């Protein structure tokens, strides 16, 4: 991925999603604090919840807010 977007990062809009059982606010690699941005990029432009699961939505949204504040995701 990094090779494909090298020198063109501002021309692409990167989107990914997280599985609901990984959509926790915890700081471990399985949670939202894992590596949302692909190699060669400093951020993910849009990060989606794949579908709603058992994790409380408030916890998932708080995790997304943390990632936005850290500059790892834009939306």
Short mmCIF file of N, CA and C in Angstrom, two decimals:
data_model
loop_
_atom_site.label_atom_id
_atom_site.label_comp_id
_atom_site.label_asym_id
_atom_site.label_seq_id
_atom_site.Cartn_x
_atom_site.Cartn_y
_atom_site.Cartn_z
N UNK A 1 0.83 -1.18 0.00
CA UNK A 1 0.00 0.00 0.00
C UNK A 1 0.88 1.25 0.00
N UNK A 2 1.87 1.27 0.87
CA UNK A 2 2.74 2.42 0.95
C UNK A 2 3.42 2.74 -0.38
N UNK A 3 3.83 1.70 -1.07
CA UNK A 3 4.48 1.88 -2.36
C UNK A 3 3.50 2.46 -3.39
N UNK A 4 2.26 2.01 -3.34
CA UNK A 4 1.26 2.46 -4.31
C UNK A 4 0.89 3.93 -4.14
N UNK A 5 0.93 4.42 -2.90
CA UNK A 5 0.54 5.81 -2.67
C UNK A 5 1.73 6.75 -2.45
N UNK A 6 2.93 6.22 -2.57
CA UNK A 6 4.13 7.04 -2.35
C UNK A 6 4.12 8.27 -3.25
N UNK A 7 4.25 9.44 -2.64
CA UNK A 7 4.27 10.69 -3.38
C UNK A 7 2.90 11.17 -3.83
N UNK A 8 1.84 10.41 -3.48
CA UNK A 8 0.48 10.76 -3.93
C UNK A 8 -0.52 10.72 -2.78
N UNK A 9 -0.04 10.75 -1.55
CA UNK A 9 -0.91 10.56 -0.39
C UNK A 9 -2.09 11.53 -0.38
N UNK A 10 -1.89 12.77 -0.74
CA UNK A 10 -2.97 13.76 -0.73
C UNK A 10 -3.98 13.56 -1.85
N UNK A 11 -3.70 12.65 -2.78
CA UNK A 11 -4.61 12.38 -3.90
C UNK A 11 -5.54 11.19 -3.62
N UNK A 12 -5.31 10.49 -2.52
CA UNK A 12 -6.13 9.32 -2.21
C UNK A 12 -6.88 9.53 -0.90
N UNK A 13 -8.00 8.87 -0.78
CA UNK A 13 -8.82 8.90 0.42
C UNK A 13 -8.89 7.48 0.95
N UNK A 14 -8.18 7.21 2.03
CA UNK A 14 -8.06 5.85 2.57
C UNK A 14 -9.17 5.56 3.56
N UNK A 15 -9.82 4.41 3.35
CA UNK A 15 -10.93 3.99 4.20
C UNK A 15 -10.64 2.58 4.71
N UNK A 16 -10.95 2.37 5.97
CA UNK A 16 -10.85 1.03 6.54
C UNK A 16 -11.96 0.87 7.56
N UNK A 17 -12.09 -0.35 8.08
CA UNK A 17 -13.12 -0.60 9.08
C UNK A 17 -12.58 -1.52 10.16
N UNK A 18 -13.22 -1.46 11.30
CA UNK A 18 -12.83 -2.28 12.44
C UNK A 18 -13.97 -3.25 12.73
N UNK A 19 -13.63 -4.48 13.04
CA UNK A 19 -14.64 -5.46 13.42
C UNK A 19 -15.20 -5.09 14.79
N UNK A 20 -16.47 -5.38 15.04
CA UNK A 20 -17.09 -4.93 16.28
C UNK A 20 -16.43 -5.48 17.55
N UNK A 21 -15.91 -6.69 17.53
CA UNK A 21 -15.27 -7.23 18.74
C UNK A 21 -13.89 -6.63 18.97
N UNK A 22 -13.37 -5.84 18.05
CA UNK A 22 -12.11 -5.12 18.24
C UNK A 22 -12.34 -3.64 18.53
N UNK A 23 -13.59 -3.22 18.51
CA UNK A 23 -13.91 -1.79 18.62
C UNK A 23 -14.02 -1.32 20.07
N UNK A 24 -12.98 -1.62 20.85
CA UNK A 24 -12.94 -1.18 22.24
C UNK A 24 -12.01 0.01 22.37
N UNK A 25 -12.08 0.67 23.49
CA UNK A 25 -11.23 1.83 23.72
C UNK A 25 -9.86 1.43 24.28
N UNK A 26 -9.68 0.17 24.60
CA UNK A 26 -8.41 -0.30 25.18
C UNK A 26 -7.22 0.06 24.29
N UNK A 27 -6.07 0.13 24.89
CA UNK A 27 -4.87 0.49 24.15
C UNK A 27 -4.12 -0.67 23.54
N UNK A 28 -4.66 -1.87 23.55
CA UNK A 28 -3.90 -3.01 23.02
C UNK A 28 -4.02 -3.09 21.50
N UNK A 29 -3.25 -3.95 20.90
CA UNK A 29 -3.21 -4.07 19.45
C UNK A 29 -4.51 -4.56 18.84
N UNK A 30 -5.35 -5.24 19.60
CA UNK A 30 -6.61 -5.74 19.06
C UNK A 30 -7.70 -4.68 19.09
N UNK A 31 -7.49 -3.63 19.87
CA UNK A 31 -8.49 -2.58 19.98
C UNK A 31 -8.31 -1.50 18.94
N UNK A 32 -9.03 -0.43 19.11
CA UNK A 32 -8.95 0.69 18.16
C UNK A 32 -7.57 1.33 18.14
N UNK A 33 -6.80 1.19 19.21
CA UNK A 33 -5.47 1.78 19.25
C UNK A 33 -4.47 0.98 18.43
N UNK A 34 -4.92 -0.07 17.78
CA UNK A 34 -4.04 -0.80 16.88
C UNK A 34 -3.59 0.14 15.76
N UNK A 35 -3.02 -0.35 14.74
CA UNK A 35 -2.48 0.48 13.66
C UNK A 35 -3.54 0.72 12.59
N UNK A 36 -4.36 1.80 12.72
CA UNK A 36 -5.38 2.03 11.70
C UNK A 36 -4.81 2.50 10.36
N UNK A 37 -3.70 3.21 10.38
CA UNK A 37 -3.13 3.73 9.13
C UNK A 37 -2.29 2.65 8.45
N UNK A 38 -2.41 2.52 7.15
CA UNK A 38 -1.62 1.52 6.43
C UNK A 38 -0.15 1.95 6.31
N UNK A 39 0.74 1.03 6.02
CA UNK A 39 2.14 1.39 5.82
C UNK A 39 2.27 2.48 4.76
N UNK A 40 3.12 3.45 5.01
CA UNK A 40 3.34 4.52 4.05
C UNK A 40 2.40 5.69 4.22
N UNK A 41 1.54 5.63 5.23
CA UNK A 41 0.61 6.73 5.47
C UNK A 41 0.65 7.10 6.94
N UNK A 42 0.38 8.35 7.22
CA UNK A 42 0.38 8.81 8.60
C UNK A 42 -1.01 8.74 9.23
N UNK A 43 -2.04 8.46 8.42
CA UNK A 43 -3.40 8.46 8.95
C UNK A 43 -4.33 7.67 8.03
N UNK A 44 -5.47 7.33 8.58
CA UNK A 44 -6.57 6.76 7.82
C UNK A 44 -7.57 7.90 7.66
N UNK A 45 -8.08 8.11 6.46
CA UNK A 45 -9.02 9.21 6.26
C UNK A 45 -10.38 8.92 6.86
N UNK A 46 -10.88 7.71 6.69
CA UNK A 46 -12.19 7.34 7.24
C UNK A 46 -12.08 5.97 7.88
N UNK A 47 -12.50 5.87 9.12
CA UNK A 47 -12.43 4.60 9.85
C UNK A 47 -13.85 4.25 10.26
N UNK A 48 -14.33 3.10 9.83
CA UNK A 48 -15.71 2.69 10.01
C UNK A 48 -15.83 1.54 11.00
N UNK A 49 -16.96 1.48 11.68
CA UNK A 49 -17.32 0.31 12.46
C UNK A 49 -18.00 -0.64 11.50
N UNK A 50 -17.46 -1.84 11.33
CA UNK A 50 -17.96 -2.79 10.34
C UNK A 50 -19.45 -3.05 10.52
N UNK A 51 -19.86 -3.39 11.73
CA UNK A 51 -21.27 -3.48 12.11
C UNK A 51 -21.31 -3.37 13.62
N UNK A 52 -22.46 -3.09 14.15
CA UNK A 52 -22.61 -2.92 15.59
C UNK A 52 -22.54 -4.27 16.26
N UNK A 53 -21.77 -4.35 17.33
CA UNK A 53 -21.61 -5.61 18.07
C UNK A 53 -21.97 -5.43 19.53
N UNK A 54 -21.35 -6.23 20.38
CA UNK A 54 -21.65 -6.23 21.80
C UNK A 54 -20.95 -5.10 22.57
N UNK A 55 -19.90 -4.52 22.00
CA UNK A 55 -19.20 -3.42 22.66
C UNK A 55 -20.15 -2.22 22.69
N UNK A 56 -20.31 -1.58 23.85
CA UNK A 56 -21.19 -0.40 23.90
C UNK A 56 -20.74 0.66 22.88
N UNK A 57 -21.69 1.20 22.15
CA UNK A 57 -21.39 2.17 21.11
C UNK A 57 -20.64 3.38 21.67
N UNK A 58 -20.96 3.77 22.90
CA UNK A 58 -20.27 4.91 23.52
C UNK A 58 -18.78 4.64 23.66
N UNK A 59 -18.40 3.40 23.98
CA UNK A 59 -16.99 3.04 24.10
C UNK A 59 -16.29 3.10 22.75
N UNK A 60 -16.96 2.59 21.72
CA UNK A 60 -16.39 2.64 20.37
C UNK A 60 -16.21 4.08 19.92
N UNK A 61 -17.22 4.91 20.12
CA UNK A 61 -17.13 6.31 19.70
C UNK A 61 -16.05 7.05 20.48
N UNK A 62 -15.88 6.73 21.76
CA UNK A 62 -14.81 7.34 22.55
C UNK A 62 -13.45 6.93 21.98
N UNK A 63 -13.33 5.67 21.57
CA UNK A 63 -12.09 5.21 20.94
C UNK A 63 -11.81 5.93 19.63
N UNK A 64 -12.86 6.10 18.81
CA UNK A 64 -12.70 6.85 17.56
C UNK A 64 -12.26 8.29 17.86
N UNK A 65 -12.85 8.90 18.87
CA UNK A 65 -12.48 10.28 19.25
C UNK A 65 -11.02 10.35 19.68
N UNK A 66 -10.56 9.34 20.42
CA UNK A 66 -9.15 9.30 20.82
C UNK A 66 -8.23 9.23 19.61
N UNK A 67 -8.61 8.40 18.63
CA UNK A 67 -7.80 8.27 17.42
C UNK A 67 -7.79 9.57 16.62
N UNK A 68 -8.93 10.24 16.57
CA UNK A 68 -8.99 11.54 15.87
C UNK A 68 -8.08 12.55 16.57
N UNK A 69 -8.16 12.60 17.90
CA UNK A 69 -7.34 13.55 18.66
C UNK A 69 -5.85 13.28 18.48
N UNK A 70 -5.50 12.01 18.31
CA UNK A 70 -4.10 11.62 18.09
C UNK A 70 -3.65 11.83 16.65
N UNK A 71 -4.59 12.21 15.76
CA UNK A 71 -4.25 12.42 14.36
C UNK A 71 -4.11 11.15 13.54
N UNK A 72 -4.60 10.03 14.07
CA UNK A 72 -4.47 8.75 13.36
C UNK A 72 -5.60 8.52 12.36
N UNK A 73 -6.75 9.15 12.61
CA UNK A 73 -7.87 9.08 11.66
C UNK A 73 -8.43 10.48 11.50
N UNK A 74 -9.03 10.76 10.34
CA UNK A 74 -9.66 12.06 10.10
C UNK A 74 -11.13 12.03 10.41
N UNK A 75 -11.84 11.02 9.95
CA UNK A 75 -13.29 10.92 10.15
C UNK A 75 -13.65 9.53 10.59
#
